[in-house]
Short mmCIF file of C-alpha atoms in Angstrom, two decimals:
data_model
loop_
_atom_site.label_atom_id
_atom_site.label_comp_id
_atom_site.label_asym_id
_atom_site.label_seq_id
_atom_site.Cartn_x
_atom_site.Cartn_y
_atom_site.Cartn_z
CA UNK A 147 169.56 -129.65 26.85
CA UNK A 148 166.25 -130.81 27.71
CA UNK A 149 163.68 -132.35 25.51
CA UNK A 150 160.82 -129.18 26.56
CA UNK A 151 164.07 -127.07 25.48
CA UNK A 152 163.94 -128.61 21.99
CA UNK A 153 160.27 -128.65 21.64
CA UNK A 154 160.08 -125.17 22.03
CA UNK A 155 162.93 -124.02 19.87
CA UNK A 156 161.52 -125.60 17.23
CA UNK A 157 157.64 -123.93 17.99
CA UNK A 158 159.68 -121.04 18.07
CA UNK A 159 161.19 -121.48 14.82
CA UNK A 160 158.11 -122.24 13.13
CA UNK A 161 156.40 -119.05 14.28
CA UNK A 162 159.50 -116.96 13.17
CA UNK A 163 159.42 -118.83 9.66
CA UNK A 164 155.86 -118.23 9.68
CA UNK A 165 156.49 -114.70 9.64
CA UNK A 166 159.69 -114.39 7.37
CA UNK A 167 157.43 -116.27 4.83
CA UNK A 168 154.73 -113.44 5.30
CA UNK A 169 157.61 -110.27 4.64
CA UNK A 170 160.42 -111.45 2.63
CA UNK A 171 158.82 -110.95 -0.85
CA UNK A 172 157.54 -107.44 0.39
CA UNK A 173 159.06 -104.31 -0.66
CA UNK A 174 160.33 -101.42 0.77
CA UNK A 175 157.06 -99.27 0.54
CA UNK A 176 155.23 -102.38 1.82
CA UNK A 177 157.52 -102.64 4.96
CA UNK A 178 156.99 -99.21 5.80
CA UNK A 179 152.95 -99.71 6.26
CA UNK A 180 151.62 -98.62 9.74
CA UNK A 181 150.84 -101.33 11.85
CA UNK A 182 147.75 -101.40 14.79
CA UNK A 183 150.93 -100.79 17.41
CA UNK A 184 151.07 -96.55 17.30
CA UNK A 185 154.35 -95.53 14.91
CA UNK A 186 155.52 -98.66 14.45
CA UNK A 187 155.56 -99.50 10.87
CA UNK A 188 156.43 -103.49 9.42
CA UNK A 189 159.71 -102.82 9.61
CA UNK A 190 159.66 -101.75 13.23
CA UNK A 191 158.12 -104.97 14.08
CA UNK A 192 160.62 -107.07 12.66
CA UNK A 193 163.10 -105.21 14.07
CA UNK A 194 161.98 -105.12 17.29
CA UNK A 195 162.16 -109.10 17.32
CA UNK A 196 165.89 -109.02 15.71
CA UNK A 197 166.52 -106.88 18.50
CA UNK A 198 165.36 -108.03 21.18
CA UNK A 199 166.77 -112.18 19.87
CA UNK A 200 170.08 -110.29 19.59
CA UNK A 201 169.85 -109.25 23.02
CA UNK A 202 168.64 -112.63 24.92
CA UNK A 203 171.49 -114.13 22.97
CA UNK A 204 173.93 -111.82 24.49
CA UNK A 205 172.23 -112.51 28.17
CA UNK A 206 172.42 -116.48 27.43
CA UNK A 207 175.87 -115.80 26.84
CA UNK A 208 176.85 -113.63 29.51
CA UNK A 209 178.79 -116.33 31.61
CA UNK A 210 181.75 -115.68 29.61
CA UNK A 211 183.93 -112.87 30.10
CA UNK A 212 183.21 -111.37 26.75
CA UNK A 213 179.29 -112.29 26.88
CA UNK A 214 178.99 -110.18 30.41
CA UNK A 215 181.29 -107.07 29.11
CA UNK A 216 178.68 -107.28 26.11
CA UNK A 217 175.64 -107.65 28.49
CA UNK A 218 176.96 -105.55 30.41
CA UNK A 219 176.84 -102.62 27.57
CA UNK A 220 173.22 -103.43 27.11
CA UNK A 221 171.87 -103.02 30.97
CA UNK A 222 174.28 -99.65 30.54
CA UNK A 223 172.14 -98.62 27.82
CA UNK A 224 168.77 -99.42 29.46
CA UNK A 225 169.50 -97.40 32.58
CA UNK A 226 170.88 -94.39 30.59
CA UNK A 227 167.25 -94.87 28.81
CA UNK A 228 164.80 -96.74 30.58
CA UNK A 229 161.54 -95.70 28.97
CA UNK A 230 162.78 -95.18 25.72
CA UNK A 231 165.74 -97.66 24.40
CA UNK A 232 163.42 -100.64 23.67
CA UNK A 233 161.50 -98.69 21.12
CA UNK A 234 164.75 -96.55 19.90
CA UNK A 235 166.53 -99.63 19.16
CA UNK A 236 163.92 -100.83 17.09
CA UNK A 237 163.33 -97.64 15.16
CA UNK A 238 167.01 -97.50 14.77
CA UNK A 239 167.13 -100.92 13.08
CA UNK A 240 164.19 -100.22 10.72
CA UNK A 241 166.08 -97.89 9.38
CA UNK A 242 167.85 -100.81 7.53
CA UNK A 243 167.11 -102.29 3.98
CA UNK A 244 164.39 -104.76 3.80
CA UNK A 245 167.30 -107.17 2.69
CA UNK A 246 169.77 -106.09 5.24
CA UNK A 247 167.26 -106.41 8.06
CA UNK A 248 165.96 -109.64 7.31
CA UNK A 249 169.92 -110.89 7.28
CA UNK A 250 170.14 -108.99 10.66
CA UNK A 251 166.62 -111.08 11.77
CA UNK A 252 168.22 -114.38 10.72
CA UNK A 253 171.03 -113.90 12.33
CA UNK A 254 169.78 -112.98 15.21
CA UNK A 255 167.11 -115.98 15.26
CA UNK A 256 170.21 -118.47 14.56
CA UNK A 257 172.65 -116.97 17.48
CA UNK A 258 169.48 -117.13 20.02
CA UNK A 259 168.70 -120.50 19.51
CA UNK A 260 172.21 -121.61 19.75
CA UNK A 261 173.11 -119.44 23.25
CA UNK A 262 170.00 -121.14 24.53
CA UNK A 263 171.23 -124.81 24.10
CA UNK A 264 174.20 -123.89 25.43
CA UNK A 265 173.12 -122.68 28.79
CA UNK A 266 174.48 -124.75 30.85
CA UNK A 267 171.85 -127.11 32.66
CA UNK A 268 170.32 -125.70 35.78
CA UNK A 269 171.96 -122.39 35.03
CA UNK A 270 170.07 -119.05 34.60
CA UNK A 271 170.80 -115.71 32.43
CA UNK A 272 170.13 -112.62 33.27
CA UNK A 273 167.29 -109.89 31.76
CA UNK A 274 165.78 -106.79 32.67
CA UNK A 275 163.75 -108.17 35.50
CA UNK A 276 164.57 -111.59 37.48
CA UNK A 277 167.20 -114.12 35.90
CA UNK A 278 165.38 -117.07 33.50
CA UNK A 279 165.90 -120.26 32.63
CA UNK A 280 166.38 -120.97 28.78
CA UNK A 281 163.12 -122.63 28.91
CA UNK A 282 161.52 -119.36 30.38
CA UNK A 283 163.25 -117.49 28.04
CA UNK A 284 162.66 -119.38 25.08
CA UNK A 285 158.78 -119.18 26.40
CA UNK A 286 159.21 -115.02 26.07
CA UNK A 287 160.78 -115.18 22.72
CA UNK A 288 157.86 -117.19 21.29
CA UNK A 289 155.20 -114.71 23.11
CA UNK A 290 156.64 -111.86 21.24
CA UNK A 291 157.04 -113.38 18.29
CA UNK A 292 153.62 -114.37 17.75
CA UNK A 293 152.05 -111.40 19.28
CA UNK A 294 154.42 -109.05 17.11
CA UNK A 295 153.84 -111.64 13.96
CA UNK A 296 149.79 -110.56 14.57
CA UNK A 297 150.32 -106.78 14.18
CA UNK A 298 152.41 -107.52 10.52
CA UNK A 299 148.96 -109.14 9.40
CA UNK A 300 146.98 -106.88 10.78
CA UNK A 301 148.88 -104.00 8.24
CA UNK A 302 149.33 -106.71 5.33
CA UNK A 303 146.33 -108.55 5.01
CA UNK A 304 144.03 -106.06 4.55
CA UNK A 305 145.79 -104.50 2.03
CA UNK A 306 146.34 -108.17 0.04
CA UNK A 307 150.02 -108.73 0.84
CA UNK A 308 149.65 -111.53 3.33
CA UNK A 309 147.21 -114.15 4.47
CA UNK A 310 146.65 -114.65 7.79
CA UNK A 311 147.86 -118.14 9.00
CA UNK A 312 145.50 -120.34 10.86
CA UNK A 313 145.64 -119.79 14.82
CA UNK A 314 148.30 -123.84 15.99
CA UNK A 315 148.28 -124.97 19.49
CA UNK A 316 151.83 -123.90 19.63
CA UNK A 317 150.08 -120.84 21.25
CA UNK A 318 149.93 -123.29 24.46
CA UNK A 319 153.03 -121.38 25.27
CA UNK A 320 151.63 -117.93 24.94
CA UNK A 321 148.19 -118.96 27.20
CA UNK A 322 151.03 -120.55 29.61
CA UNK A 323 152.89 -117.77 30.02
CA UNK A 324 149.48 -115.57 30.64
CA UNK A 325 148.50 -117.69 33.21
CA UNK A 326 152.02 -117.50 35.12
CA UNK A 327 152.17 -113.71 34.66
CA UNK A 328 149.10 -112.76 36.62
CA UNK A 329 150.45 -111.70 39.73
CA UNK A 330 152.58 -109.63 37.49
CA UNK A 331 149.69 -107.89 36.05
CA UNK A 332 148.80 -106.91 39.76
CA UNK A 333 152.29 -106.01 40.54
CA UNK A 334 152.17 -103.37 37.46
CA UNK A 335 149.20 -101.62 38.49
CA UNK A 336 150.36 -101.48 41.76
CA UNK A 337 147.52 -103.91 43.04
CA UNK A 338 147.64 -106.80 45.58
CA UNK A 339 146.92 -109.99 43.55
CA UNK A 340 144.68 -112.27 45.52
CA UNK A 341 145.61 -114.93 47.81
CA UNK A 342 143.56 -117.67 46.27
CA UNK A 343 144.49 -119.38 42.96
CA UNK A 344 142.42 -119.29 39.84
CA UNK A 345 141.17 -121.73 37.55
CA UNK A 346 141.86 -121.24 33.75
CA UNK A 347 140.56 -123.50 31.50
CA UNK A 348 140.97 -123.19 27.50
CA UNK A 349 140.23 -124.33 24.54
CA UNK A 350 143.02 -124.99 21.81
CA UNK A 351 142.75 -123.99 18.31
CA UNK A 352 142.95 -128.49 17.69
CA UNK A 353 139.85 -128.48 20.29
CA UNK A 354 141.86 -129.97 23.09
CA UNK A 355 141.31 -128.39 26.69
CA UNK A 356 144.54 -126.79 28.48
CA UNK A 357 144.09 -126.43 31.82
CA UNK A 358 145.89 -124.45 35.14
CA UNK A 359 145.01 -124.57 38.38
CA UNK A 360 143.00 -125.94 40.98
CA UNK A 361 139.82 -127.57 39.94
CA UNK A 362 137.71 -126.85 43.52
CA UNK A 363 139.14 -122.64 42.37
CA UNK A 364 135.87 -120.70 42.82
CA UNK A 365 137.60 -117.70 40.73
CA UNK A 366 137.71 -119.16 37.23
CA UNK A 367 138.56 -118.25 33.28
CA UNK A 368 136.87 -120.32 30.34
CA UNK A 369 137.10 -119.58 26.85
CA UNK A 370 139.14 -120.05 23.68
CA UNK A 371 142.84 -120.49 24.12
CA UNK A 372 143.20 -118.08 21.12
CA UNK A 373 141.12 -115.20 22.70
CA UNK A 374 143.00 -115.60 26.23
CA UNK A 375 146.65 -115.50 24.07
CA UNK A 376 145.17 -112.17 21.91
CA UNK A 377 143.76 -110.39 25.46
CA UNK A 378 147.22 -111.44 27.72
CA UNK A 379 149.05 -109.77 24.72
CA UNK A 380 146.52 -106.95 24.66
CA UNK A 381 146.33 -107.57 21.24
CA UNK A 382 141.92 -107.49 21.43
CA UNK A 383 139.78 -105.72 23.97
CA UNK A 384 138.47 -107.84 26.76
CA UNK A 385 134.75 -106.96 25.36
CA UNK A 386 135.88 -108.81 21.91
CA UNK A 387 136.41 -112.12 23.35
CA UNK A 388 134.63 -115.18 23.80
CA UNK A 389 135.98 -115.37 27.56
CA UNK A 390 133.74 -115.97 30.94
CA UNK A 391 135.36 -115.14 33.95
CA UNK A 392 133.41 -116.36 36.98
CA UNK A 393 134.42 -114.05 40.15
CA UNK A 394 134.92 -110.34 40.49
CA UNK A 395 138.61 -110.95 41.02
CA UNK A 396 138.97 -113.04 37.40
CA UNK A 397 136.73 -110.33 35.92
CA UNK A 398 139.34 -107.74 37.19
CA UNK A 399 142.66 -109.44 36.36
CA UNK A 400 140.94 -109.96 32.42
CA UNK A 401 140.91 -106.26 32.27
CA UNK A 402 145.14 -105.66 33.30
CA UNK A 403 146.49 -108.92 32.15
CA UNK A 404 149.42 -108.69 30.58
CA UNK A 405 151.96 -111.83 29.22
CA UNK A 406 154.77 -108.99 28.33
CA UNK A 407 157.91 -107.09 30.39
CA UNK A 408 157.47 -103.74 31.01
CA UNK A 409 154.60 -101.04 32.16
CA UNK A 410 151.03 -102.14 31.01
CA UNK A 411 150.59 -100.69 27.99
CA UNK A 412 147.23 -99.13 26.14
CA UNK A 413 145.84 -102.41 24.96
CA UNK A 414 143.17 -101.95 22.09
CA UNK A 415 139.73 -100.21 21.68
CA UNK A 416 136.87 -102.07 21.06
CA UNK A 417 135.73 -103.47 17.60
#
């Protein structure tokens, strides 16, 4: 297992603890408060991550005979359901106790980060789009975490149940993965992405500057880190952040980006 590997199993773990911290004292009328993602309660959110860790654990294992019958089960699923099982799964699983889904959440978190060290170097797993490394998948895992972990304190903190926790650079993987996905974006509206690479450069929550692509790019992105992670998550309207996007094509891809699986989804009105 690689060192990057370890670093970000244990940013990953961090985020997830953040979050545990932030629900396991709540009760069960508290878990069922509406969160900013339409009919998904706190519950759903946390189940949705228990879920979904569940499932890349069975993918990391899937090398073994038993890991690819129970893979196998899950792609089954998916195709008998495409639109719908992501979101049925989690409603399913909200259904739970507050207790008995937070044991499901651990578990889930623990069997994840094992299957992922145990990967066998330069192997990949499979997922509902092309195969990933552990790395790549470990990357994913933190994306939804924190962006799911951001709609729980949207619901609690308003209502005096939570505080929200001060924005880490561990979102470097987050503004990472948003920069990698980009052609994706394109590729979900059914647009071209451009030929020519941009350059994103970021501020971290710590003040450092992170930094992709070519420095002579005329099609550029500056701004805070934490903006770029909230907008690639759709979690904040492009007019709501501090970003300046130099270029008619960096304007554009602002407006569709999208760090997550799946078909774009509504992103958020305007403050």
């Amino acid at each position: 297992m690689s060192d990057l590997l370890e670093a970000l199993l244990g940013d990953l773990r961090a985020e997830g603890d953040q979050l545990w911290s932030a629900v396991a004292g709540l009760d069960a009328e508290a878990w069922a408060t509406p969160t900013p993602a339409p009919g998904w309660s706190v519950a759903t959110q946390v189940a949705h991550l228990a879920w979904t860790d569940e499932v890349a654990a069975l993918a990391a294992r899937s090398g073994t005979p038993e890991g690819k019958a129970a893979w196998d089960d899950v792609v089954l699923a998916a195709i008998g359901d495409p639109e719908g099982f992501v979101d049925t799964s989690a409603h399913e699983a909200a259904r739970l106790t507050p207790q008995a889904l937070l044991a499901r959440w651990g578990t889930a978190r623990e069997a994840l980060t094992t299957a992922l060290r145990e990967v066998p170097a330069g192997e990949k797993m499979p997922w509902f789009g092309p195969p990933m490394s552990p790395t790549s998948m470990g990357t994913a895992r933190f994306m939804e975490t924190w962006a799911h972990a951001l709609d729980v304190y949207d619901a609690l903190v308003p209502l005096g149940l939570a505080t929200r926790p001060e924005p880490s650079d561990r979102i470097r993987h987050v503004a990472h993965l948003g920069v990698r996905t980009r052609d994706f974006s394109y590729s979900v509206h059914a647009e071209q992405p451009p030929a020519e690479q941009f350059r994103v450069q970021l501020v971290s929550p710590s003040g450092e500057t992170w930094a992709w692509g070519p420095e002579e790019a005329t099609q550029t992105v500056t701004g805070s880190a934490y903006d770029f992670c909230l907008l690639v998550t759709q979690r904040v309207h492009r007019d709501d952040t501090d970003l300046v996007a130099t270029g008619a094509d960096a304007e554009h891809w602002l407006t569709i980006a999208q760090a997550f699986a799946g078909p774009a989804g509504p992103g958020r009105e305007t403050r």
